[in-house]
CSV table of C-alpha atoms and ligand atoms in Angstrom, one decimal:
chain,number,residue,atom,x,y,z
A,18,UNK,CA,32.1,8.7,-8.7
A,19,UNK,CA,28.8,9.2,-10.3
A,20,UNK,CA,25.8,9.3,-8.3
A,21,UNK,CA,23.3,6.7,-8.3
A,22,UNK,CA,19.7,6.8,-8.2
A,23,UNK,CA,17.2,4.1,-7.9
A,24,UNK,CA,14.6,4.6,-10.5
A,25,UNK,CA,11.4,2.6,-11.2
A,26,UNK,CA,11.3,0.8,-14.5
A,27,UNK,CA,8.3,-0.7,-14.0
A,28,UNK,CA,4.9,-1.5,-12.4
A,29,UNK,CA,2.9,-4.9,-11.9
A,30,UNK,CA,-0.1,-5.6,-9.9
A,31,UNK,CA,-3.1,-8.1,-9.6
A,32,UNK,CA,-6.1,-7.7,-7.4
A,33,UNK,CA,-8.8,-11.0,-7.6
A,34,UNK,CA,-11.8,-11.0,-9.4
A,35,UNK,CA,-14.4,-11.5,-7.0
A,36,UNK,CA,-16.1,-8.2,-6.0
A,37,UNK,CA,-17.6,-7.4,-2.7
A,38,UNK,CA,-20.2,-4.7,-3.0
A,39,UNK,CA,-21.6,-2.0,-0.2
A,40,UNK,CA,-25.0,-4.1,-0.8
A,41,UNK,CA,-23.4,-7.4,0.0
A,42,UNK,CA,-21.7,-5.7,2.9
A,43,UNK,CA,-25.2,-4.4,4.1
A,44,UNK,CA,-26.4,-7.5,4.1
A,45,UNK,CA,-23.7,-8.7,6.4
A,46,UNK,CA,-24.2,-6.0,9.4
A,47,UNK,CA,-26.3,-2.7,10.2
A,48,UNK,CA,-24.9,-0.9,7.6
A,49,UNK,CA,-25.8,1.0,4.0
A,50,UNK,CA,-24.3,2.2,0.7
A,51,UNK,CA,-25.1,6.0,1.8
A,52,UNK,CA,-23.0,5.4,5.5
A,53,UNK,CA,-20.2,4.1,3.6
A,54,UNK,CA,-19.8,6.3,0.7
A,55,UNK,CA,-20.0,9.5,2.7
A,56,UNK,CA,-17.6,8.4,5.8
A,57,UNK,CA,-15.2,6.1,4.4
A,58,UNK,CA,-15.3,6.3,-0.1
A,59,UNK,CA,-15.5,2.6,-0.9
A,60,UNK,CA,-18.0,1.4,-3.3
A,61,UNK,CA,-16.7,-2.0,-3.9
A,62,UNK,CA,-13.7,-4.2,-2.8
A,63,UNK,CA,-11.8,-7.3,-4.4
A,64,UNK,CA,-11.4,-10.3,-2.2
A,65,UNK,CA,-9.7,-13.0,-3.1
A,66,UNK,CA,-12.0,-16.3,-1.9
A,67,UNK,CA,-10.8,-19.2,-3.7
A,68,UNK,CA,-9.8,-21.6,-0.6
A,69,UNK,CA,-5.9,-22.4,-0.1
A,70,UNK,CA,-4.5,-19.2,-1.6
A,71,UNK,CA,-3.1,-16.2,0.7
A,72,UNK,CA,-1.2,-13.2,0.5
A,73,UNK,CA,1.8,-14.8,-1.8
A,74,UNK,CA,-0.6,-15.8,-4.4
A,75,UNK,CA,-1.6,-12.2,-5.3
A,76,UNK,CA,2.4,-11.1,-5.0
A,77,UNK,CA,3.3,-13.8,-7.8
A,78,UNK,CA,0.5,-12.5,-10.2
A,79,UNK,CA,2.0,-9.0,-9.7
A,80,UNK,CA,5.6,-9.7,-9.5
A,81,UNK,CA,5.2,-12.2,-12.7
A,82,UNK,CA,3.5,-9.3,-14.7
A,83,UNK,CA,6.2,-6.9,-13.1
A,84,UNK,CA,8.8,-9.1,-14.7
A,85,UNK,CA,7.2,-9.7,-18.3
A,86,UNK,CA,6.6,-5.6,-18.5
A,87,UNK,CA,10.1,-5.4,-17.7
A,88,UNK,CA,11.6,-8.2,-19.9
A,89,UNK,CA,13.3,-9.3,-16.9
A,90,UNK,CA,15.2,-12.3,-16.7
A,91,UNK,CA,14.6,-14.2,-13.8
A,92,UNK,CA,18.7,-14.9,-13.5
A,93,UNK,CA,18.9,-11.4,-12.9
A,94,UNK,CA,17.3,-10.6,-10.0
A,95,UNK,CA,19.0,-9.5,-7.2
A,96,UNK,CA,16.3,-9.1,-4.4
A,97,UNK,CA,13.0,-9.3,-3.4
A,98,UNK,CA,11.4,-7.7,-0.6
A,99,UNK,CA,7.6,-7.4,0.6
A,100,UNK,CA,5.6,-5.4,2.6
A,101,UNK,CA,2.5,-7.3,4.2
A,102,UNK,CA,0.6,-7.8,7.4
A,103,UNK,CA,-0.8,-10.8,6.0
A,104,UNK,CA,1.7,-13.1,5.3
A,105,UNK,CA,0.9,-16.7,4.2
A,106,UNK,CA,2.3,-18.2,7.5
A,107,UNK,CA,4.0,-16.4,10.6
A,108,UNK,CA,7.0,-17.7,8.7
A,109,UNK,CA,8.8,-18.5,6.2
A,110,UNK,CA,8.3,-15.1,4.7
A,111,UNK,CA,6.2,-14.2,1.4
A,112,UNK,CA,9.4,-13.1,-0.2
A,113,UNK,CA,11.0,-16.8,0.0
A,114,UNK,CA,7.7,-18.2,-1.2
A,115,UNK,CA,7.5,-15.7,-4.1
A,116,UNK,CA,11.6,-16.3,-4.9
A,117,UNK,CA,10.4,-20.3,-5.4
A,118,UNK,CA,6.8,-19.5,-7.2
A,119,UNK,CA,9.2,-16.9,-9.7
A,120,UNK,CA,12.0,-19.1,-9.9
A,121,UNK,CA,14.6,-16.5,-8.9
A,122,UNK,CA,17.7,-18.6,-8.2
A,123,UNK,CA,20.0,-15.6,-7.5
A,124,UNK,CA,17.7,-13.5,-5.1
A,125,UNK,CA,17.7,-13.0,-1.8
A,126,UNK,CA,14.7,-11.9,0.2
A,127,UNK,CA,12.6,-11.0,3.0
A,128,UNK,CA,9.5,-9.4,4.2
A,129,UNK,CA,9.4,-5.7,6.1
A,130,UNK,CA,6.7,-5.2,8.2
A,131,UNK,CA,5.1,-1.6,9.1
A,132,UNK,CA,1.2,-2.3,7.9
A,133,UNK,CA,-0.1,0.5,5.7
A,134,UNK,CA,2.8,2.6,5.3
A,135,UNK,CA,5.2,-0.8,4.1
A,136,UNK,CA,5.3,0.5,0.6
A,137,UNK,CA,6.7,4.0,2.2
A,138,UNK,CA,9.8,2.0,4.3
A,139,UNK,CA,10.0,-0.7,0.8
A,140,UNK,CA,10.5,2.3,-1.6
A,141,UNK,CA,13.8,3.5,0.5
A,142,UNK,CA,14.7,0.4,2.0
A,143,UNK,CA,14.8,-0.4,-1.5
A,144,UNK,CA,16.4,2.4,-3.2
A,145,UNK,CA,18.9,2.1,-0.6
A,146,UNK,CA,20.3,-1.5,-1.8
A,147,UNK,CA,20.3,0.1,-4.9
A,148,UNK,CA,22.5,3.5,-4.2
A,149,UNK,CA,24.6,0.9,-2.5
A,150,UNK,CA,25.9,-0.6,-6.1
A,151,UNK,CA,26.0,-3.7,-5.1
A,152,UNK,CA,22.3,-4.5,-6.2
A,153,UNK,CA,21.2,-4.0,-9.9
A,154,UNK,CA,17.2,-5.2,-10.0
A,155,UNK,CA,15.5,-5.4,-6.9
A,156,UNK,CA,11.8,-6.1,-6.7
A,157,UNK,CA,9.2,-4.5,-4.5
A,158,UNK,CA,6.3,-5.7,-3.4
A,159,UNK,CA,3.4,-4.5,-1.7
A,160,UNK,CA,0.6,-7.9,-0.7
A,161,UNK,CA,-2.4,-7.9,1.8
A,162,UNK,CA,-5.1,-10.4,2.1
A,163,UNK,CA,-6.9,-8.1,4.1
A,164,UNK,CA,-10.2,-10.2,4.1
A,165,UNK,CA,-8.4,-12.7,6.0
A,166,UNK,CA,-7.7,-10.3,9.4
A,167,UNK,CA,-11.2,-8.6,8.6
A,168,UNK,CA,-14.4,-9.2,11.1
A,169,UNK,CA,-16.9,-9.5,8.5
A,170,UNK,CA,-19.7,-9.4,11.9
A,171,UNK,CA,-17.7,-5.5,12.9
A,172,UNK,CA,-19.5,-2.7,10.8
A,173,UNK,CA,-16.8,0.1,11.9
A,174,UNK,CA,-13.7,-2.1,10.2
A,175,UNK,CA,-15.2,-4.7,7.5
A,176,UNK,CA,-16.4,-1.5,5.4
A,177,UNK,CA,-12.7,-0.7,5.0
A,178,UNK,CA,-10.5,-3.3,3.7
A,179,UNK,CA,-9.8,-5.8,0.4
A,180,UNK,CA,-7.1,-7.6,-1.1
A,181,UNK,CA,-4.7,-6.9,-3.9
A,182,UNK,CA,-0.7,-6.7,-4.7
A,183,UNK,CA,1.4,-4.3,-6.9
A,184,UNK,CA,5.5,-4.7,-7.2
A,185,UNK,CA,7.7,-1.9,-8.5
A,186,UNK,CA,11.4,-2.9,-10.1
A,187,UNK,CA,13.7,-0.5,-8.8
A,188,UNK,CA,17.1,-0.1,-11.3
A,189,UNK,CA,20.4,1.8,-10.6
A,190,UNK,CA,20.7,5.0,-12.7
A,191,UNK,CA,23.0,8.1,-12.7
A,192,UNK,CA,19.8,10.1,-14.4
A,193,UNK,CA,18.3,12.9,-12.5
A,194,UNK,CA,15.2,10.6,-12.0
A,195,UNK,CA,14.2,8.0,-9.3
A,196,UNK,CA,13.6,8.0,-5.8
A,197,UNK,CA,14.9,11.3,-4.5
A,198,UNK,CA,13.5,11.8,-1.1
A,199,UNK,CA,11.6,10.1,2.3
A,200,UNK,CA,10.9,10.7,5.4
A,201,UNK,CA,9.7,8.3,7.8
A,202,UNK,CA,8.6,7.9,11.3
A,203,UNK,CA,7.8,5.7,13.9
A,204,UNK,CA,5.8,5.6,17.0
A,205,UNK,CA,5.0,2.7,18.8
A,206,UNK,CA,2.7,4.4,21.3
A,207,UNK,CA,0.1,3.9,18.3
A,208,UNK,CA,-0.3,0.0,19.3
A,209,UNK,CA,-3.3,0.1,21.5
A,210,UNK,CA,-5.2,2.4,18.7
A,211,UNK,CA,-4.8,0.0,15.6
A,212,UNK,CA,-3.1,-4.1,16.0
A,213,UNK,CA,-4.3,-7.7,15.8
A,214,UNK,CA,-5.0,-9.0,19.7
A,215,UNK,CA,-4.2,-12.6,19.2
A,216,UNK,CA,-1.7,-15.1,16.7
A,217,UNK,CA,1.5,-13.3,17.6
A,218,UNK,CA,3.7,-14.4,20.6
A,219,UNK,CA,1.8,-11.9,23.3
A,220,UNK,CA,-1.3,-13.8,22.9
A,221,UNK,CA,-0.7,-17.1,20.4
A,222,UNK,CA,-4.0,-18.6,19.1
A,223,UNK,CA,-6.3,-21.0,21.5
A,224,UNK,CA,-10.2,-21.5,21.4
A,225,UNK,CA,-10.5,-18.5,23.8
A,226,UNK,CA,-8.8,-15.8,21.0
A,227,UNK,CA,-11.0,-17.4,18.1
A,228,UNK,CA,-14.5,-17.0,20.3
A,229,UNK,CA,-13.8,-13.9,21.2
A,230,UNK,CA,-13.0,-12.5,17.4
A,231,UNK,CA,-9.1,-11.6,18.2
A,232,UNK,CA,-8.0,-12.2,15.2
A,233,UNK,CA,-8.7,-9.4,13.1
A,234,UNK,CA,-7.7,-6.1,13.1
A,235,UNK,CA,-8.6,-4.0,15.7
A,236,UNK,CA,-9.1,-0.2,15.2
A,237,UNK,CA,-9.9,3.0,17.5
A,238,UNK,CA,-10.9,4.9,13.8
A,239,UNK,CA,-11.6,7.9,15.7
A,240,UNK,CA,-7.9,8.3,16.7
A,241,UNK,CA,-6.8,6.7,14.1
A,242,UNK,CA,-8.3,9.0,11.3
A,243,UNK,CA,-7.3,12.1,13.7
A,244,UNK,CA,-3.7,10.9,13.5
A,245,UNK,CA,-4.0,9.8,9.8
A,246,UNK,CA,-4.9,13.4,8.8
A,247,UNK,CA,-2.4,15.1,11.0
A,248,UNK,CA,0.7,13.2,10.0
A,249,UNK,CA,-0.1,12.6,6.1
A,250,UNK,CA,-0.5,16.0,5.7
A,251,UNK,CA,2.3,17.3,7.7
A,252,UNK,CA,4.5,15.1,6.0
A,253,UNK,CA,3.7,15.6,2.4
A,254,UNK,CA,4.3,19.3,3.2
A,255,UNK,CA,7.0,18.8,4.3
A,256,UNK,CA,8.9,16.9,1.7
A,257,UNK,CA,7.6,19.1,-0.4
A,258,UNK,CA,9.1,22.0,0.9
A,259,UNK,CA,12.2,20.4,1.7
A,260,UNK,CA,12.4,19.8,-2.3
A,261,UNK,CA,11.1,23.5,-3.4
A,262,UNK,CA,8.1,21.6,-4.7
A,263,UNK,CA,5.1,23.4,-4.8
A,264,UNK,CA,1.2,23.2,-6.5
A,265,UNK,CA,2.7,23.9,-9.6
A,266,UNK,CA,5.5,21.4,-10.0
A,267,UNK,CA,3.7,18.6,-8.2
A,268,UNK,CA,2.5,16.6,-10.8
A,269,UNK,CA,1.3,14.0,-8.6
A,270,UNK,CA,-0.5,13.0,-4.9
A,271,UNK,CA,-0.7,9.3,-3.9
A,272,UNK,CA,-2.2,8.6,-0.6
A,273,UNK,CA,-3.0,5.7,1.2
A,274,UNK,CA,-6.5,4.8,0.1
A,275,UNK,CA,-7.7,4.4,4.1
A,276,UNK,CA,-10.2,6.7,3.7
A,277,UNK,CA,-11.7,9.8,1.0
A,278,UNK,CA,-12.0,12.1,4.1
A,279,UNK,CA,-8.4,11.8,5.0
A,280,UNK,CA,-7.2,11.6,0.9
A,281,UNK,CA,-8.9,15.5,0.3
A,282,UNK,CA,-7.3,16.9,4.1
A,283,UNK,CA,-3.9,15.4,2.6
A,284,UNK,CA,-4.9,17.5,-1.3
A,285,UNK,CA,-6.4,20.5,0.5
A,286,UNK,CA,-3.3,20.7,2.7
A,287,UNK,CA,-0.8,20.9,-0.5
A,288,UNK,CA,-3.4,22.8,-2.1
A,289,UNK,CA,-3.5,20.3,-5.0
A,290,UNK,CA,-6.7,19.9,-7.2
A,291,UNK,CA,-8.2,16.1,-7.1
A,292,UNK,CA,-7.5,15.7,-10.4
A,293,UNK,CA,-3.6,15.7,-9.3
A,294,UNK,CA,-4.1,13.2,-7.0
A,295,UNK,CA,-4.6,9.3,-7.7
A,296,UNK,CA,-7.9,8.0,-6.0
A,297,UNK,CA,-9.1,4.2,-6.1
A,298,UNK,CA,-10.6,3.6,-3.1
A,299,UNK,CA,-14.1,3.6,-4.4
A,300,UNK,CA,-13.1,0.1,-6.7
A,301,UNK,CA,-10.6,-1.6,-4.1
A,302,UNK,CA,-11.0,0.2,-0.4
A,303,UNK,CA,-7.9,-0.4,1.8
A,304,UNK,CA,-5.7,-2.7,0.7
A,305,UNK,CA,-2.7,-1.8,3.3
A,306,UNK,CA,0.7,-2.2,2.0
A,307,UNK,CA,-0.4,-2.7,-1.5
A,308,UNK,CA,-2.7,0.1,-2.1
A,309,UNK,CA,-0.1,3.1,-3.4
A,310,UNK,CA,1.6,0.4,-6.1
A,311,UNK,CA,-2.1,-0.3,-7.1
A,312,UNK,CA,-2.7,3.2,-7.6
A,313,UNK,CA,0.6,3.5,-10.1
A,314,UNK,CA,-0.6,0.4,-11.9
A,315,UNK,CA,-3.9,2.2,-12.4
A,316,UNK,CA,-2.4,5.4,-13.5
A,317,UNK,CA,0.7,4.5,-15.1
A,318,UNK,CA,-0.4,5.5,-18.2
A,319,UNK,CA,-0.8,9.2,-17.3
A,320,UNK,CA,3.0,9.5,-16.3
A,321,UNK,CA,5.3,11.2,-17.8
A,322,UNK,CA,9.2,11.2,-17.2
A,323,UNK,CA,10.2,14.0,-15.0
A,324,UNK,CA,6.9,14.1,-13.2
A,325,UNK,CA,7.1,14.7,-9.7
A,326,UNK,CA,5.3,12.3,-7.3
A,327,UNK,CA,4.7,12.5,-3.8
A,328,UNK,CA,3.7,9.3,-2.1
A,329,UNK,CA,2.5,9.4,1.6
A,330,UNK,CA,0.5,6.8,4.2
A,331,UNK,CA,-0.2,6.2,7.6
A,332,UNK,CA,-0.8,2.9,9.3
A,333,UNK,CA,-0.4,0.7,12.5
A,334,UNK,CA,2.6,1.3,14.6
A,335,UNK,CA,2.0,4.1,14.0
A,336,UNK,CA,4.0,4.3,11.2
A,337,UNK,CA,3.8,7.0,8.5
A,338,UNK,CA,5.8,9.1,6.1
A,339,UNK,CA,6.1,10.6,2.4
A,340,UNK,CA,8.4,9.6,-0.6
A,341,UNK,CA,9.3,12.0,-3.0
A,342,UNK,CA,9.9,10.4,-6.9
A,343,UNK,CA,10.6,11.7,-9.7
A,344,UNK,CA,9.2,9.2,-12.1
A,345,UNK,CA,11.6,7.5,-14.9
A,346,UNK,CA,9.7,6.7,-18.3
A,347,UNK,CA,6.6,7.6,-20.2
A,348,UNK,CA,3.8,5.8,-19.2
A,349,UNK,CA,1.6,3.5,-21.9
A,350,UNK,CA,-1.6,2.0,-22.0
A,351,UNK,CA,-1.0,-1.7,-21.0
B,407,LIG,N1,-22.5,1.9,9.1
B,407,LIG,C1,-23.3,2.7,9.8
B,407,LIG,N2,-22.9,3.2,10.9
B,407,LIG,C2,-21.7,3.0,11.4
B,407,LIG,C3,-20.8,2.1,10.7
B,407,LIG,C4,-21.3,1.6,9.5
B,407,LIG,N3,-20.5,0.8,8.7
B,407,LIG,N4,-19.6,2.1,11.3
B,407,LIG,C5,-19.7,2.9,12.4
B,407,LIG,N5,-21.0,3.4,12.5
B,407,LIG,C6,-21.6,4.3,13.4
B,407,LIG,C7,-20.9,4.1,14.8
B,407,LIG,O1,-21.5,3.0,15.5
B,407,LIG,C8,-21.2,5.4,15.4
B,407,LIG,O2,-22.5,5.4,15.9
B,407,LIG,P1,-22.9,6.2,17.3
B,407,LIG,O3,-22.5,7.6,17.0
B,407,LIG,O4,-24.3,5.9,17.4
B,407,LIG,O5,-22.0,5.6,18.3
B,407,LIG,C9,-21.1,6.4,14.3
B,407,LIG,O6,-21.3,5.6,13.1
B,407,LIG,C10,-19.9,7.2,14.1
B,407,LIG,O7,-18.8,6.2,14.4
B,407,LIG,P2,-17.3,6.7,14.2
B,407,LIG,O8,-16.4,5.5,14.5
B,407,LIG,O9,-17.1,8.0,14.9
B,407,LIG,O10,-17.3,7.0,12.6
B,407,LIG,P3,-16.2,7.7,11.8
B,407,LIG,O11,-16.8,8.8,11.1
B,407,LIG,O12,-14.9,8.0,12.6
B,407,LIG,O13,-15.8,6.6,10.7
B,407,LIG,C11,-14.1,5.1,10.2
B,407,LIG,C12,-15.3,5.4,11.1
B,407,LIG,C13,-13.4,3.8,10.7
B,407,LIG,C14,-14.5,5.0,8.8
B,407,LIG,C15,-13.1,6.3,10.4
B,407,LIG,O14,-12.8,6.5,11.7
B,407,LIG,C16,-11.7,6.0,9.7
B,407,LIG,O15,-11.6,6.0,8.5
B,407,LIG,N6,-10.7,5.9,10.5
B,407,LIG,C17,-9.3,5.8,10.0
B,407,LIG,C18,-9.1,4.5,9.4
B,407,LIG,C19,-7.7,4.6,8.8
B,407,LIG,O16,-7.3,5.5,8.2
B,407,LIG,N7,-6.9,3.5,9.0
B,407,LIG,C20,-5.6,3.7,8.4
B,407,LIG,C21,-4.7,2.7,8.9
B,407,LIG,S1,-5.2,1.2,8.2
């Protein structure tokens, strides 16, 4: 039997139109363009403000541009899964608000959690349905509404974050193409360094949790980054010596955008050149799960077929990892 390989046939994404700038920000808390740009690399941030609309809203713009790039028939589609810490409601999921919204009547689907590096675990949870043969088109997505778990009154974390979505179709292929490698890890003794204090099942929501600001994201960033910078770089190396990939026939970084410092360790460690690796942090900051699909839909039209991508994040759990892709079709302006 042939082999199959999931390969990415196309790219959607959506971030909102408002912008929030390091002068708005400064006006917010103690804080200044200079601080920002130097320690973290975010100029500006989209946030999506309209009342009433969350983290599915931004999925359906990018899964419904996904699907026209695509010429995808909304019959066809097998599964949908996304990757969010901010999900409309504690449940029902995105995914089965986004299957209604698309008006996918033959798709299952679900959300994975694991907070920034959820488009790492969707790419090979993914691919996996796909090597299976049992799955032909399975959507991807990767949503935060970060602005909604961010303490705009907390200069060390509201710096950081916006919001924005990207989705990825993954296809069944017996090309040479597609995703080709991960690795990912776990470790749960990261929870005291980087999680939301109140609204889960610990801690649910009372008067007490909203006075005392527990429902945003809380972050150590001094451990955090130190971790961040360890792993991400350990990892990329690693996949890429476990797939005799080296400067030369990477063709392509994408890290989490969590911080510039943490982005050149990761290209200084593989020895890559910035220019090899795909940096928008200044125009969107963190995103979480959605920021390394946001990065594709920026560059997409610099790919070519064959070129070898190496994705890698780090995020709350901890959770971290790198994907190895070897990308399926010429890219085009859009
Ligand atoms: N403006 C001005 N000063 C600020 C500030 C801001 N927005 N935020 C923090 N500071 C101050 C601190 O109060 C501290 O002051 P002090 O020395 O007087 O106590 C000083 O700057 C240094 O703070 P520190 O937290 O050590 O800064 P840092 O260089 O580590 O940068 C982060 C903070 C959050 C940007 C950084 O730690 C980081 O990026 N962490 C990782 C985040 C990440 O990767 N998350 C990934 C998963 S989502």
């Amino acid at each position: 039997m042939e082999n199959i390989n999931a390969v990415i046939t196309g790219v959607g994404g959506y971030v909102p139109d408002y912008v929030l700038t390091n002068d708005e920000i400064s006006k917010m808390v103690d804080t200044n363009d200079e601080w920002i740009m130097t320690r973290i690399g975010v100029k500006e941030r989209r946030i999506l403000n309209e009342e009433g609309l969350g983290t599915s809203y931004m999925a359906r713009k990018a899964a419904k541009q996904l699907m026209q790039r695509t010429n995808s028939n909304p019959d066809d589609i097998d599964l949908v899964i996304v990757a969010t810490s901010t999900g409309d409601y504690v449940f029902p999921s995105v995914a089965s608000i986004l299957c209604d919204k698309l008006g996918l009547k033959n798709a299952f689907a679900f959300d994975l959690s694991a907070a920034c590096s959820g488009f790492l675990y969707l790419m090979e949870t993914g691919a996996s349905f796909i090597r299976s043969g049992r799955y032909k088109k399975v959507i991807i997505v990767g949503a935060d509404k970060m602005s909604a778990i961010t303490d705009y009154t907390d200069r060390a974390t509201c710096p950081i974050f916006g919001d924005g979505a990207a989705a990825f179709m993954l296809e069944p292929t017996t090309e040479n193409v597609g995703i080709m490698d991960a690795i990912l890890h776990t470790d749960g003794k990261g929870l005291p360094f980087l999680h939301m204090k109140a609204g889960g099942s610990v801690c649910p929501a009372s008067y007490f949790t909203v006075d005392n600001h527990m429902h945003y994201v809380y972050q150590e960033g001094r451990t955090v980054f130190k971790y961040a910078v360890s792993n991400m770089s350990n990892v990329s190396a690693e996949i890429a010596e476990r797939n005799h990939l080296d400067k030369d026939s990477i063709n392509w970084v994408i890290p989490h955008q969590a911080n510039m410092r943490i982005i050149d360790a990761v290209a200084n460690r593989l020895e890559l050149p910035l220019d090899k690796v795909m940096i928008n942090i200044q125009r969107y900051g963190n995103s979480s799960a959605a920021t390394l699909p946001l990065c594709i839909w920026d560059f997409e039209s610099k790919l070519k077929k064959g070129d070898n991508l190496i994705f890698t994040a780090f995020g709350a759990g901890f959770t971290w990892g790198a994907v190895y892709v070897k990308w399926g079709y010429d890219g085009k302006e859009q």
